[in-house]
């Protein structure tokens, strides 16, 4: 523990020990007490057929209300969260989620509105969704938006389905999609799901799409290019107009992965760059909670030429009467039950209404400023493989620290002892040992300075005491699990000690 330095923001002490719930409680203990029933008891077997009855649960814990509350509250403390500390996970835009979003999502009129409520009685919810569509159209410049997809990856698939439908309607759905080698893993996956072969375009020395290679690869069997702007290195594709012109010139379409919209919103519109389809990650850009797998929302915005293929139902405004419109015979169909993830859409709506156009622009500019502050303060300590101008995130690697055999994973783990969530590591794949930092606009200068100081201390430790790194973190609940195994084969069943 000697190598864990004192610091003001760490996570020392008060890491609760907590056994599995099955080891708690006492026979007969209850969370309630009810008056004795005057209705005679009947065995369940006399009421239900055997196949409807579950096997008895062995060792079912018997607990008081306080036992239950403390158990789950303690477990919750083992999790890191954006409400407890800085979460610089690159590409994920872990901004603070304002509590007013939560307040509004809990209004009974929204929270208790059943999805089967007739349209005439859901006018408020439908109007909110319709306005959100319009806000997203305004932010992106796209002509139409569907709110149905439940995540970024789902939006990608939906957007690619509209591209396929467009080409099919023209008589040739084409077979390939181009994509830079810096793409997020969901991009090739979405294209493959839609039946396309993925062709990677190598990035140039600046970390951008190589225009000459694109020109060679783009042909009349290519349905689209799927790019990310700013790309996963946080860099703006400055030749975007030329890129989209090359693709359109051969009859292809342009898909933009909008996960990095935080770096553009309120400043520039993706539609003006020649993009035909874009997905939004509301859970990133528009401050709805995410992590741990969801729920999210990945609306998709399209240009006029793709509008006929958007999912149904579309939410329409017929002179102030909001309705669900199924009458789109060329639509790719329904991609999600009911309205999509309504609670998430509602939070994004509140966020946009709270900030307004000027606020969105300010959020974007502050996010870019924060990332560039970190980049400038750490550029002499950590290697920047692509040192060119970048927007809302910056990608370092472990080149300097490797001389002491301290790797990206060691640096990430050491940060946990300093009280910070690690940045994204080993992504994008084109950067060996990538450490991708995205601070977002919601962090104060004090927090950024504390993070910078922690990163500098870690670099110094790497020079002086490289050995200490290989067992970090020392202060967390678990130190270094086998991450692949923990994800693929989690131990979910409790077994009594024999
Ligand atoms: C997060 C992300 C995605 C996928 O979005 P999900 O909502 O996680 O499905 C796609 N591309 C990029 C660049 C991302 O950062």
Coordinates of N, CA and C and ligand atoms in Angstrom, one line a residue, residues 91 151-153 156 184 186-187 228 232 257 259 281 283-284, ligand 1:
X91 N -15.3 8.4 -26.0 CA -16.3 7.9 -26.9 C -17.7 7.8 -26.3
X151 N -30.8 2.3 -29.2 CA -29.4 2.5 -28.8 C -28.7 3.0 -30.1
X152 N -27.4 3.4 -30.0 CA -26.7 3.8 -31.1 C -26.6 2.7 -32.1
X153 N -26.2 1.5 -31.7 CA -26.0 0.4 -32.6 C -27.3 0.1 -33.3
X156 N -27.8 2.5 -36.0 CA -27.0 2.2 -37.1 C -27.7 1.2 -38.0
X184 N -15.9 2.5 -34.8 CA -16.4 1.8 -33.6 C -16.8 0.4 -34.0
X186 N -19.3 -1.4 -33.4 CA -20.7 -1.6 -33.8 C -21.0 -1.3 -35.3
X187 N -20.1 -0.5 -35.9 CA -20.3 -0.1 -37.3 C -20.2 -1.3 -38.3
X228 N -17.5 8.5 -39.0 CA -17.8 9.1 -37.7 C -17.2 10.5 -37.8
X232 N -13.2 8.7 -34.3 CA -13.0 8.2 -32.9 C -11.6 8.6 -32.3
X257 N -22.0 8.1 -38.1 CA -22.2 7.7 -36.8 C -22.2 9.0 -35.9
X259 N -22.3 9.4 -32.7 CA -21.9 9.3 -31.2 C -21.1 10.5 -30.7
X281 N -26.9 9.5 -30.3 CA -26.9 8.7 -29.1 C -27.4 9.6 -28.0
X283 N -28.3 9.1 -25.1 CA -27.7 8.7 -23.8 C -26.3 9.3 -23.7
X284 N -25.7 9.7 -24.8 CA -24.4 10.4 -24.7 C -24.6 11.9 -24.8
Ligands
LIG1 C1 -21.2 4.4 -28.3 C2 -20.8 4.4 -29.7 C3 -21.6 3.6 -30.6 C4 -22.7 2.7 -30.1 O1 -23.7 3.2 -29.4 P1 -24.5 2.4 -28.4 O2 -25.6 3.3 -27.9 O3 -23.6 2.0 -27.3 O4 -25.1 1.2 -29.1 C5 -21.2 3.7 -31.9 N1 -20.2 4.4 -32.3 C6 -19.5 5.2 -31.5 C7 -18.3 6.0 -32.1 C8 -19.7 5.2 -30.1 O5 -19.0 5.9 -29.3

